[in-house]
Amino acid sequence: MGDILAHESELLGLVKEKDLVTAFDNGDQKVFFDLWEEHIPSFIRDGDSFAQKLEFYLHIHFAIYLLKHSVGRPDKEELDEKISYFKTYLETKGAALSQTTEFLPFYALPFVPNPTVHPSFKELFQDSWTPELKVKLEKFLALIFKASNTPKLLTIYKESGLSNKETLHQLHQRLVEAERRSMTYLKRYNKIQADYHNLIGVTAELVDSLEATVSGKMITPEYLQSVCVRLFSNQMRQSLAHSVDFTRPGTASTMLRASLAPVKLKDVPLLPSLDYEKLKKDLILGSDRLKAFLLQALRWRLTTSHPGEQRETILQAYISNDLLDCHSHTQRSVLQLLHSKSDVVRQYMARLINAFASLAEGRLYLAQNTKVLRMLEGRLKEEDKDIITRENILGALQKFSLRRPLQTAMIQDGLIFWLVDVLKDPDCLSDYMLEYSVALLMNLCLRSAGKNMCAKVAGLVLKVLSDLLGHENHEIQPYVNGALYSILSVPVIREEARAMGMEDILRCFIKEGNAEMIRQIEFIIKQLNSEELPDDVLESDDDEDEDEEEDHDIMEADLDKDELIQPQLGELSGEKLLTTEYLGIMTNTGKTRRKGPASVLQGGDEPLRRPVTPSGHRNGCPV
């Protein structure tokens, strides 16, 4: 009896297998998948990785069946129906494989006009592809329908002791943790890379100094101390550098050997060149969604690149191809995206400009004329919908204030008055807006023209700055102190400050501030009570060279925070979008990095007296 039942079961399995294979051969999509869902247990279809992959390829088989087997042009209505069926599968059950490299290219299949000639799908239209898939199907069906009380796959599933949801949850948690570790390691790597470049710069200076000693020039202890301060980025090591007696032989070298570990970095490959003509055309004429994805991908190229040759090559390619149309005089240009009706496009354009402004060469490119500056100033005052757009516009302007011609233009445009008005209510600003507004105000107040502007509203400026002294956001304190110290060099502002009892206000903060804050306030009080401008005040004044910019590249993590768009199934984004649709030939051109001016050493106890950016100040760039 058992043999008869086994035989009948085997015959039934053969019938099912034959029906499925026949539907496969005939391209009968609906019949096949009705049989598939009826005869293949759901725990196998949903839980077995081989079954899931096979089902994915079976859907591809039916989607392109007419393209491979029709004589002449396939019936458009029938072809559209098959493609639509495949697209629905991708958006539902097939979505689970969207993160798998093997299947990722096929999510674009429903959107490609003629897949038969597309290089990504060349393999599908080879004569051997369908027969090989059929063999896999037959083997799978033979295993499934083989007479057995309990299918082996079911046994494996039951023994696992975990449901699919639990397994997926565990895998998701592991993925999140892996991404977190990846970002941590990337930040560490970028920090090492920055330290490496700093070390190279210091080494070059030391070689120059060594050559100078051959000519009889002496190296002073102060110079040695300035070098060591540059080498040690964190405050503990800087304090050590300030406290060491450099007049004693061997002290500097001993400290350096103890503190510096050799850093060995691998060569970083250059990214593929892009077709910038096509890119710019689509940035101007494409849909808003395409524009946003392109702006995001171009920004990511900069922000995720490795500091050094890779990032410099990317930036130089952007500049040499005038990516933002800074030199264009046409009515429709990439820069006009700042005025797009789409909130996403405006925000992503502001983010990209801020990324450019984070790099010294990028600032130089944007500063060729005041067109970009005026557009940003206008957008800053008009943008009232999107806080991140405003943050990035303000961030770019703050970095622009490192360049003297742009400082002058901003002062002439009355930006100081706008900043003072905004800072009257600091609690309504995000931390980023607050920090960069105060830092921008300080940079503009370092110029004589900026101080004269402040003198016109001296009472209001002093009131705003004194209120900010007690703000809970301590990151802004160096810029508040720097702005106060600078404007108090103007007699009329000093008189106004004395009249409002500024010294008493400052002394209140001496009682509760930390050691560094106390020393800076003491400098401000000294400035308040002075009668003349001190001889050693280092102003960024009108008789200095235009190139007196602190030449630092600081890429902020905030540039990529809170992304607004995510690709849907089948959509390309990031580097994949650029290298799939916009691959170019030899648009990456090398360029020797211009040598920045020597940094001016300033004591850590004094208020800031040189233009800085918050990100540069936090990362210990010398001022």
Coordinates of C-alpha atoms in Angstrom, one line a residue:
M1 CA 0.0 0.0 0.0
G2 CA 2.8 2.4 0.9
D3 CA 4.6 1.7 -2.4
I4 CA 1.3 2.4 -4.3
L5 CA 0.9 5.8 -2.5
A6 CA 4.5 6.7 -3.1
H7 CA 4.1 5.8 -6.8
E8 CA 1.0 7.9 -7.1
S9 CA 2.7 10.8 -5.3
E10 CA 5.6 10.5 -7.7
L11 CA 3.3 10.5 -10.7
L12 CA 1.4 13.5 -9.4
G13 CA 4.7 15.3 -8.9
L14 CA 5.7 14.6 -12.5
V15 CA 2.4 16.0 -13.8
K16 CA 2.9 19.2 -11.8
E17 CA 6.5 19.5 -13.0
K18 CA 5.4 19.0 -16.6
D19 CA 2.7 21.6 -16.4
L20 CA 5.2 24.2 -15.0
V21 CA 7.9 23.4 -17.6
T22 CA 5.3 23.6 -20.4
A23 CA 4.1 27.1 -19.2
F24 CA 7.8 28.1 -19.0
D25 CA 8.4 27.0 -22.6
N26 CA 5.3 28.7 -23.9
G27 CA 6.0 32.0 -22.1
D28 CA 2.6 31.7 -20.4
Q29 CA 3.3 33.9 -17.4
K30 CA -0.1 33.8 -15.6
V31 CA -0.5 30.0 -15.8
F32 CA 3.1 29.4 -14.6
F33 CA 2.9 31.6 -11.6
D34 CA -0.6 30.4 -10.6
L35 CA 0.8 26.8 -10.6
W36 CA 4.0 28.1 -8.9
E37 CA 2.0 29.5 -6.0
E38 CA -0.3 26.5 -5.8
H39 CA 2.3 23.7 -5.8
I40 CA 5.4 25.3 -4.2
P41 CA 4.9 25.7 -0.4
S42 CA 5.0 29.3 0.8
F43 CA 7.7 28.6 3.4
I44 CA 10.0 27.5 0.5
R45 CA 9.0 30.4 -1.8
D46 CA 9.5 33.0 1.0
G47 CA 12.2 31.4 3.1
D48 CA 14.7 29.6 0.8
S49 CA 17.3 31.8 -0.9
F50 CA 17.7 29.6 -3.9
A51 CA 13.9 29.6 -4.5
Q52 CA 13.8 33.4 -4.2
K53 CA 16.6 33.9 -6.7
L54 CA 15.1 31.3 -9.1
E55 CA 11.8 33.1 -9.0
F56 CA 13.4 36.4 -9.7
Y57 CA 15.1 35.0 -12.9
L58 CA 11.8 33.3 -13.9
H59 CA 10.1 36.7 -13.8
I60 CA 12.9 38.1 -16.0
H61 CA 12.3 35.2 -18.4
F62 CA 8.6 36.0 -18.9
A63 CA 9.2 39.7 -19.0
I64 CA 11.6 39.4 -22.0
Y65 CA 10.0 36.3 -23.6
L66 CA 8.4 38.2 -26.5
L67 CA 11.6 40.1 -27.2
K68 CA 13.4 36.8 -27.6
H69 CA 10.8 34.7 -29.4
S70 CA 8.7 37.0 -31.5
V71 CA 9.1 37.0 -35.2
G72 CA 9.4 40.7 -36.1
R73 CA 8.2 43.3 -33.7
P74 CA 6.4 41.9 -30.6
D75 CA 2.9 43.0 -29.9
K76 CA 3.2 46.2 -27.9
E77 CA 0.1 45.7 -25.7
E78 CA 1.2 42.2 -24.8
L79 CA 4.8 43.2 -24.1
D80 CA 3.7 46.2 -22.0
E81 CA 1.5 43.8 -20.0
K82 CA 4.4 41.4 -19.3
I83 CA 6.7 44.3 -18.4
S84 CA 4.1 45.7 -16.1
Y85 CA 3.7 42.3 -14.4
F86 CA 7.5 42.3 -13.8
K87 CA 7.5 45.8 -12.5
T88 CA 4.8 45.0 -10.0
Y89 CA 6.8 42.0 -8.8
L90 CA 9.9 44.2 -8.3
E91 CA 7.9 46.7 -6.2
T92 CA 6.4 44.1 -4.0
K93 CA 7.9 40.6 -3.4
G94 CA 11.0 41.2 -5.5
A95 CA 11.9 44.3 -3.4
A96 CA 13.7 42.0 -0.9
L97 CA 16.5 41.4 -3.3
S98 CA 17.1 45.1 -4.2
Q99 CA 20.1 45.3 -2.0
T100 CA 21.8 42.3 -3.7
T101 CA 24.5 43.3 -6.2
E102 CA 23.6 40.3 -8.4
F103 CA 20.1 41.6 -9.0
L104 CA 20.5 45.4 -8.7
P105 CA 20.9 46.1 -12.5
F106 CA 17.7 44.3 -13.3
Y107 CA 15.6 46.8 -11.4
A108 CA 16.2 49.2 -14.3
L109 CA 14.9 46.7 -16.9
P110 CA 11.3 47.9 -17.0
F111 CA 12.5 51.5 -17.7
V112 CA 15.0 50.7 -20.5
P113 CA 13.4 51.4 -24.0
N114 CA 15.2 48.6 -25.8
P115 CA 16.8 46.1 -23.4
T116 CA 18.1 43.9 -26.3
V117 CA 20.9 46.4 -27.1
H118 CA 21.7 47.6 -23.5
P119 CA 25.1 46.3 -22.3
S120 CA 23.8 45.6 -18.8
F121 CA 21.3 43.0 -20.2
K122 CA 23.5 41.4 -22.9
E123 CA 23.7 38.1 -21.0
L124 CA 19.9 37.7 -21.0
F125 CA 19.7 37.7 -24.7
Q126 CA 22.4 35.1 -25.3
D127 CA 21.1 31.7 -26.7
S128 CA 22.4 29.8 -23.7
W129 CA 20.6 31.8 -21.0
T130 CA 17.1 30.4 -21.3
P131 CA 18.2 26.7 -21.5
E132 CA 20.4 27.1 -18.5
L133 CA 17.5 28.6 -16.5
K134 CA 15.2 25.8 -17.6
V135 CA 17.7 23.2 -16.2
K136 CA 17.8 25.0 -12.9
L137 CA 14.0 25.0 -12.8
E138 CA 13.7 21.3 -13.6
K139 CA 16.3 20.4 -10.9
F140 CA 14.5 22.5 -8.4
L141 CA 11.1 21.0 -9.2
A142 CA 12.4 17.5 -9.1
L143 CA 13.7 18.1 -5.6
I144 CA 10.5 19.6 -4.4
F145 CA 8.2 17.0 -5.9
K146 CA 10.2 14.0 -4.9
A147 CA 8.1 11.7 -2.8
S148 CA 8.8 12.3 0.8
N149 CA 6.7 12.6 4.0
T150 CA 8.5 15.8 5.0
P151 CA 10.4 17.8 2.5
K152 CA 14.0 18.4 3.4
L153 CA 13.7 22.2 3.1
L154 CA 10.8 22.1 5.6
T155 CA 12.9 20.1 8.0
I156 CA 15.7 22.6 7.7
Y157 CA 13.3 25.5 8.2
K158 CA 11.7 23.9 11.3
E159 CA 15.1 23.2 12.8
S160 CA 16.3 26.7 12.4
G161 CA 14.0 27.8 15.3
L162 CA 13.7 31.3 13.9
S163 CA 10.9 32.9 11.9
N164 CA 11.6 34.8 8.8
K165 CA 10.8 38.1 10.5
E166 CA 13.2 37.4 13.4
T167 CA 15.9 36.5 10.9
L168 CA 15.3 39.6 8.8
H169 CA 15.3 41.8 12.0
Q170 CA 18.7 40.3 13.1
L171 CA 20.2 40.9 9.6
H172 CA 18.9 44.4 9.6
Q173 CA 20.4 45.1 13.0
R174 CA 23.8 43.7 11.8
L175 CA 23.6 45.9 8.7
V176 CA 22.9 49.1 10.7
E177 CA 25.8 48.2 13.0
A178 CA 28.1 47.6 10.1
E179 CA 27.2 50.9 8.5
R180 CA 27.8 52.7 11.8
R181 CA 31.2 51.1 12.1
S182 CA 31.9 52.0 8.5
M183 CA 31.2 55.7 9.1
T184 CA 33.3 55.6 12.3
Y185 CA 36.3 54.1 10.4
L186 CA 35.8 56.6 7.5
K187 CA 35.9 59.6 10.0
R188 CA 39.1 58.1 11.6
Y189 CA 40.7 57.7 8.2
N190 CA 39.9 61.2 7.1
K191 CA 41.3 62.5 10.4
I192 CA 44.5 60.5 9.8
Q193 CA 44.6 61.8 6.3
A194 CA 44.3 65.4 7.5
D195 CA 47.0 64.9 10.1
Y196 CA 49.2 63.4 7.4
H197 CA 48.9 66.4 5.1
N198 CA 49.5 68.8 8.1
L199 CA 52.6 66.8 8.9
I200 CA 53.8 67.1 5.3
G201 CA 53.3 70.9 5.4
V202 CA 55.2 71.3 8.6
T203 CA 58.0 69.1 7.3
A204 CA 58.3 71.3 4.2
E205 CA 58.6 74.4 6.5
L206 CA 61.2 72.7 8.6
V207 CA 63.3 71.9 5.6
D208 CA 63.1 75.5 4.5
S209 CA 64.2 76.6 8.0
L210 CA 67.1 74.1 7.9
E211 CA 68.2 75.6 4.6
A212 CA 68.0 79.1 6.2
T213 CA 70.3 78.0 9.0
V214 CA 73.0 77.2 6.5
S215 CA 72.9 80.9 5.6
G216 CA 73.3 81.8 9.2
K217 CA 69.7 82.5 10.2
M218 CA 68.7 81.4 13.7
I219 CA 65.6 79.4 14.6
T220 CA 63.9 80.9 17.6
P221 CA 62.2 79.0 20.5
E222 CA 59.0 80.8 19.5
Y223 CA 59.2 79.3 16.0
L224 CA 59.7 75.8 17.4
Q225 CA 56.7 76.3 19.7
S226 CA 54.5 77.4 16.8
V227 CA 55.5 74.3 14.8
C228 CA 54.6 72.0 17.7
V229 CA 51.3 73.7 18.3
R230 CA 50.4 73.0 14.6
L231 CA 51.4 69.4 15.0
F232 CA 49.1 68.7 18.0
S233 CA 45.5 69.1 17.2
N234 CA 43.7 68.5 20.5
Q235 CA 43.8 70.9 23.4
M236 CA 45.7 68.6 25.8
R237 CA 48.6 68.3 23.4
Q238 CA 48.5 72.0 22.5
S239 CA 48.7 72.8 26.2
L240 CA 51.7 70.5 26.4
A241 CA 53.3 72.3 23.4
H242 CA 52.8 75.7 25.2
S243 CA 54.2 74.5 28.5
V244 CA 57.4 72.8 27.3
D245 CA 60.7 74.8 27.6
F246 CA 62.0 74.8 24.0
T247 CA 65.3 76.5 25.0
R248 CA 66.5 73.3 26.5
P249 CA 68.3 71.1 23.9
G250 CA 66.5 68.0 22.8
T251 CA 63.1 68.9 24.3
A252 CA 61.2 69.4 21.1
S253 CA 62.5 66.3 19.4
T254 CA 61.8 64.2 22.4
M255 CA 58.2 65.4 22.6
L256 CA 57.7 64.9 18.8
R257 CA 59.0 61.3 18.9
A258 CA 56.8 60.5 21.9
S259 CA 53.7 62.0 20.3
L260 CA 53.9 61.3 16.6
A261 CA 53.3 57.8 15.3
P262 CA 54.2 56.9 11.7
V263 CA 51.1 56.9 9.4
K264 CA 51.0 54.7 6.4
L265 CA 48.2 55.3 3.9
K266 CA 47.3 53.3 0.9
D267 CA 47.0 54.9 -2.5
V268 CA 43.5 56.0 -3.2
P269 CA 42.2 55.4 -6.8
L270 CA 40.8 58.3 -8.8
L271 CA 37.1 58.2 -9.7
P272 CA 35.9 57.8 -13.3
S273 CA 35.6 60.9 -15.5
L274 CA 32.2 62.3 -16.2
D275 CA 30.4 63.8 -19.3
Y276 CA 29.9 67.3 -17.8
E277 CA 28.2 68.7 -20.9
K278 CA 25.4 66.1 -20.6
L279 CA 25.4 66.6 -16.8
K280 CA 24.8 70.3 -17.1
K281 CA 22.2 69.9 -19.8
D282 CA 20.2 67.6 -17.5
L283 CA 20.7 69.8 -14.5
I284 CA 19.0 72.6 -16.5
L285 CA 16.4 70.7 -18.6
G286 CA 15.8 67.5 -16.6
S287 CA 12.9 66.8 -14.3
D288 CA 13.1 68.1 -10.7
R289 CA 13.7 64.6 -9.4
L290 CA 16.6 64.0 -11.8
K291 CA 18.1 67.4 -10.9
A292 CA 17.9 66.5 -7.2
F293 CA 19.5 63.1 -7.6
L294 CA 22.3 64.6 -9.8
L295 CA 23.0 67.4 -7.3
Q296 CA 23.1 64.9 -4.5
A297 CA 25.5 62.5 -6.4
L298 CA 27.8 65.4 -7.3
R299 CA 27.9 66.5 -3.7
W300 CA 28.5 63.0 -2.4
R301 CA 31.5 62.7 -4.8
L302 CA 33.1 65.6 -2.9
T303 CA 32.0 64.8 0.6
T304 CA 32.8 61.1 0.6
S305 CA 36.1 61.4 -1.4
H306 CA 39.4 61.0 0.4
P307 CA 41.3 64.2 1.2
G308 CA 44.3 64.6 -1.0
E309 CA 44.7 63.8 -4.7
Q310 CA 41.3 62.1 -5.0
R311 CA 39.3 65.0 -3.7
E312 CA 41.5 67.6 -5.5
T313 CA 41.0 65.8 -8.8
I314 CA 37.3 65.7 -8.4
L315 CA 37.1 69.4 -7.5
Q316 CA 39.4 70.4 -10.3
A317 CA 37.3 68.5 -12.8
Y318 CA 34.2 70.4 -11.5
I319 CA 36.0 73.7 -11.8
S320 CA 37.6 73.2 -15.2
N321 CA 34.3 72.2 -16.6
D322 CA 32.5 75.1 -14.9
L323 CA 30.0 72.8 -13.3
L324 CA 28.0 75.5 -11.6
D325 CA 28.1 77.9 -14.6
C326 CA 29.9 80.6 -12.6
H327 CA 31.5 81.9 -15.8
S328 CA 28.3 81.5 -17.9
H329 CA 26.4 84.6 -19.1
T330 CA 23.4 82.7 -20.4
Q331 CA 19.9 83.2 -19.0
R332 CA 19.5 79.5 -18.0
S333 CA 22.4 78.2 -15.9
V334 CA 23.0 75.7 -13.2
L335 CA 23.3 78.5 -10.6
Q336 CA 19.6 79.4 -11.3
L337 CA 18.7 76.2 -9.5
L338 CA 19.0 78.3 -6.3
H339 CA 15.7 79.8 -7.4
S340 CA 14.0 76.6 -8.4
K341 CA 10.3 76.2 -7.5
S342 CA 11.2 72.8 -6.0
D343 CA 12.2 72.9 -2.4
V344 CA 14.4 69.8 -2.8
V345 CA 16.3 71.2 -5.8
R346 CA 16.9 74.5 -4.0
Q347 CA 18.1 72.7 -0.9
Y348 CA 20.4 70.3 -2.8
M349 CA 21.9 73.2 -4.8
A350 CA 22.6 75.1 -1.6
R351 CA 24.3 71.9 -0.1
L352 CA 26.5 71.6 -3.2
I353 CA 27.6 75.2 -3.1
N354 CA 28.3 74.8 0.6
A355 CA 30.5 71.8 -0.2
F356 CA 32.4 73.8 -2.8
A357 CA 32.9 76.6 -0.3
S358 CA 34.3 74.1 2.2
L359 CA 37.4 73.8 0.1
A360 CA 39.9 76.6 -0.6
E361 CA 40.0 76.0 -4.4
G362 CA 36.2 75.8 -4.4
R363 CA 36.0 79.2 -2.7
L364 CA 38.4 80.6 -5.2
Y365 CA 36.2 79.3 -8.0
L366 CA 33.0 80.7 -6.5
A367 CA 34.7 84.1 -5.8
Q368 CA 35.7 84.9 -9.4
N369 CA 32.8 87.4 -9.4
T370 CA 30.2 88.6 -7.0
K371 CA 27.3 86.9 -8.9
V372 CA 27.3 83.8 -6.7
L373 CA 27.5 86.0 -3.6
R374 CA 24.6 88.2 -4.5
M375 CA 22.4 85.2 -5.4
L376 CA 23.2 83.6 -2.0
E377 CA 22.5 86.8 -0.1
G378 CA 19.2 87.2 -1.9
R379 CA 18.2 83.5 -1.3
L380 CA 19.2 83.8 2.4
K381 CA 16.9 86.7 3.0
E382 CA 14.0 85.1 0.9
E383 CA 14.2 81.5 2.0
D384 CA 11.6 81.0 4.7
K385 CA 10.4 77.4 4.0
D386 CA 13.4 75.2 4.4
I387 CA 15.8 75.5 7.4
I388 CA 18.4 73.2 5.9
T389 CA 18.5 75.4 2.7
R390 CA 19.1 78.5 4.9
E391 CA 21.8 76.7 6.9
N392 CA 23.7 75.7 3.8
I393 CA 23.5 79.1 2.2
L394 CA 24.6 80.8 5.5
G395 CA 27.4 78.2 5.8
A396 CA 28.6 79.0 2.3
L397 CA 28.5 82.8 3.0
Q398 CA 30.4 82.3 6.2
K399 CA 33.2 80.4 4.4
F400 CA 33.2 83.1 1.7
S401 CA 34.1 85.6 4.5
L402 CA 37.5 84.1 4.5
R403 CA 38.2 85.8 1.2
R404 CA 38.8 89.6 1.4
P405 CA 36.9 90.7 -1.8
L406 CA 33.8 88.8 -0.6
Q407 CA 34.2 90.2 2.9
T408 CA 34.1 93.7 1.3
A409 CA 31.1 93.0 -0.8
M410 CA 29.1 91.5 2.1
I411 CA 29.9 94.5 4.3
Q412 CA 28.8 96.9 1.5
D413 CA 25.6 94.9 1.0
G414 CA 24.7 95.5 4.7
L415 CA 24.9 91.9 5.7
I416 CA 26.0 92.9 9.2
F417 CA 22.7 94.6 9.8
W418 CA 20.8 91.4 8.7
L419 CA 23.0 89.3 11.0
V420 CA 22.5 91.5 14.0
D421 CA 18.7 91.5 13.4
V422 CA 18.6 87.7 13.2
L423 CA 20.8 87.3 16.3
K424 CA 18.4 89.4 18.4
D425 CA 16.4 86.2 19.0
P426 CA 19.0 83.4 19.1
D427 CA 16.7 80.8 20.6
C428 CA 14.7 80.7 17.3
L429 CA 17.8 79.6 15.4
S430 CA 19.2 76.1 15.0
D431 CA 22.6 75.4 16.5
Y432 CA 24.2 75.5 13.0
M433 CA 22.5 78.8 12.1
L434 CA 23.5 80.4 15.4
E435 CA 27.1 79.3 15.3
Y436 CA 27.7 80.3 11.6
S437 CA 25.8 83.6 12.0
V438 CA 28.0 84.7 14.9
A439 CA 31.2 83.4 13.2
L440 CA 30.2 85.4 10.0
L441 CA 29.5 88.5 12.0
M442 CA 32.9 88.2 13.7
N443 CA 34.8 87.8 10.4
L444 CA 33.1 90.9 9.0
C445 CA 33.8 92.9 12.2
L446 CA 37.5 92.2 11.8
R447 CA 37.6 94.7 8.9
S448 CA 37.7 98.5 9.3
A449 CA 34.6 98.8 7.1
G450 CA 32.8 96.2 9.2
K451 CA 33.6 98.1 12.4
N452 CA 32.3 101.3 10.9
M453 CA 29.1 99.6 10.0
C454 CA 28.7 98.4 13.6
A455 CA 29.4 101.9 14.9
K456 CA 26.2 103.0 13.1
V457 CA 24.2 100.7 15.4
A458 CA 26.6 100.4 18.2
G459 CA 24.1 100.1 21.0
L460 CA 22.2 97.3 19.2
V461 CA 25.3 95.3 18.3
L462 CA 26.7 95.5 21.9
K463 CA 23.3 94.5 23.3
V464 CA 23.2 91.4 21.0
L465 CA 26.7 90.4 21.7
S466 CA 26.4 90.8 25.4
D467 CA 23.3 88.6 25.4
L468 CA 25.1 86.0 23.4
L469 CA 27.9 85.9 26.0
G470 CA 25.5 84.0 28.3
H471 CA 24.0 81.7 25.7
E472 CA 23.9 78.0 26.5
N473 CA 25.6 77.1 23.2
H474 CA 29.2 77.4 24.3
E475 CA 30.5 76.8 20.8
I476 CA 29.7 80.4 19.9
Q477 CA 31.8 82.0 22.7
P478 CA 35.1 82.3 20.7
Y479 CA 33.3 84.2 18.0
V480 CA 31.3 86.5 20.3
N481 CA 34.6 87.3 22.2
G482 CA 36.4 87.9 18.9
A483 CA 33.7 90.2 17.6
L484 CA 33.6 92.2 20.9
Y485 CA 37.4 92.6 21.0
S486 CA 37.5 93.8 17.4
I487 CA 34.7 96.4 17.5
L488 CA 35.8 97.8 20.9
S489 CA 38.9 99.1 19.1
V490 CA 36.6 101.8 17.7
P491 CA 36.3 104.8 20.1
V492 CA 32.6 105.5 19.6
I493 CA 31.7 101.9 20.3
R494 CA 33.9 101.9 23.4
E495 CA 32.1 104.9 24.7
E496 CA 28.7 103.3 24.0
A497 CA 29.9 100.1 25.8
R498 CA 31.1 102.0 28.9
A499 CA 27.8 103.9 29.0
M500 CA 25.8 100.6 29.1
G501 CA 28.1 99.2 31.8
M502 CA 29.8 96.6 29.6
E503 CA 32.6 96.0 32.1
D504 CA 30.3 94.9 34.8
I505 CA 28.5 92.6 32.4
L506 CA 31.9 91.1 31.4
R507 CA 33.0 90.6 35.0
C508 CA 29.9 88.6 35.7
F509 CA 31.1 86.0 33.2
I510 CA 34.6 86.0 34.7
K511 CA 33.1 84.6 37.9
E512 CA 31.4 81.7 36.2
G513 CA 33.5 81.0 33.0
N514 CA 36.2 78.5 32.4
A515 CA 39.9 79.4 32.4
E516 CA 40.2 80.1 28.7
M517 CA 36.9 82.2 28.7
I518 CA 38.2 84.2 31.7
R519 CA 41.5 85.1 30.0
Q520 CA 39.7 86.1 26.8
I521 CA 37.3 88.3 28.7
E522 CA 40.2 89.9 30.5
F523 CA 41.6 90.9 27.0
I524 CA 38.2 92.4 26.1
I525 CA 38.1 94.4 29.3
K526 CA 41.6 95.7 28.6
Q527 CA 40.5 96.7 25.1
L528 CA 37.4 98.4 26.6
N529 CA 39.4 100.5 28.9
S530 CA 42.1 101.4 26.4
E531 CA 42.3 104.8 24.8
E532 CA 44.2 104.0 21.6
L533 CA 44.3 101.1 19.2
P534 CA 47.0 98.7 20.4
D535 CA 50.0 98.4 18.0
D536 CA 49.8 94.7 17.8
V537 CA 46.2 94.3 16.8
L538 CA 46.2 92.0 13.8
E539 CA 43.3 93.4 11.7
S540 CA 42.2 92.0 8.4
D541 CA 42.5 95.6 7.1
D542 CA 42.4 97.1 3.7
D543 CA 46.2 97.4 3.1
E544 CA 46.8 93.7 3.4
D545 CA 47.3 91.4 0.4
E546 CA 44.2 89.8 -1.1
D547 CA 45.7 86.3 -0.7
E548 CA 45.8 86.4 3.1
E549 CA 43.3 83.6 3.4
E550 CA 43.7 80.7 5.7
D551 CA 44.0 77.9 3.2
H552 CA 42.2 75.1 4.9
D553 CA 39.8 72.4 3.6
I554 CA 37.2 71.3 6.2
M555 CA 34.4 69.1 4.9
E556 CA 31.5 69.1 7.4
A557 CA 29.4 66.0 8.3
D558 CA 26.3 68.3 8.3
L559 CA 26.5 68.6 4.5
D560 CA 25.0 65.2 4.1
K561 CA 22.5 65.2 7.0
D562 CA 18.8 64.5 6.7
E563 CA 18.6 63.6 3.0
L564 CA 15.2 64.4 1.5
I565 CA 15.1 61.9 -1.3
Q566 CA 15.6 58.2 -1.5
P567 CA 15.7 56.2 -4.8
Q568 CA 12.7 54.0 -5.6
L569 CA 13.1 50.5 -6.9
G570 CA 14.8 50.7 -10.3
E571 CA 16.1 54.3 -9.8
L572 CA 19.8 55.0 -9.9
S573 CA 21.4 57.4 -7.4
G574 CA 24.9 58.5 -6.2
E575 CA 28.0 57.3 -7.9
K576 CA 26.0 54.5 -9.7
L577 CA 23.9 57.2 -11.4
L578 CA 27.0 59.2 -12.5
T579 CA 29.0 56.3 -13.8
T580 CA 26.0 54.6 -15.5
E581 CA 24.5 57.6 -17.3
Y582 CA 27.2 60.2 -17.4
L583 CA 30.5 58.5 -17.9
G584 CA 33.0 60.7 -19.7
I585 CA 36.4 60.6 -21.2
M586 CA 39.4 62.3 -19.6
T587 CA 37.5 65.1 -17.9
N588 CA 39.6 64.6 -14.7
T589 CA 42.6 66.9 -15.0
G590 CA 45.4 67.3 -12.5
K591 CA 46.5 70.6 -11.1
T592 CA 49.2 71.6 -8.7
R593 CA 47.7 72.8 -5.5
R594 CA 48.4 76.4 -4.8
K595 CA 50.6 77.0 -1.8
G596 CA 48.7 78.8 1.0
P597 CA 50.2 81.6 3.1
A598 CA 52.0 80.7 6.3
S599 CA 49.6 80.5 9.2
V600 CA 49.7 83.3 11.8
L601 CA 50.3 82.0 15.3
Q602 CA 47.9 83.4 17.8
G603 CA 47.9 82.6 21.5
G604 CA 45.0 80.4 22.7
D605 CA 44.2 82.8 25.5
E606 CA 43.4 85.8 23.2
P607 CA 40.1 86.4 21.4
L608 CA 40.1 85.5 17.7
R609 CA 41.6 88.1 15.5
R610 CA 41.7 86.3 12.1
P611 CA 38.8 85.1 9.9
V612 CA 37.9 81.5 10.7
T613 CA 35.1 79.0 10.0
P614 CA 33.5 77.1 12.9
S615 CA 34.5 73.7 11.4
G616 CA 38.1 74.9 10.9
H617 CA 38.2 76.3 14.4
R618 CA 36.9 73.1 15.9
N619 CA 39.4 71.0 14.0
G620 CA 42.3 73.0 15.3
C621 CA 43.4 74.8 12.1
P622 CA 45.9 77.5 13.1
V623 CA 44.7 81.0 13.1

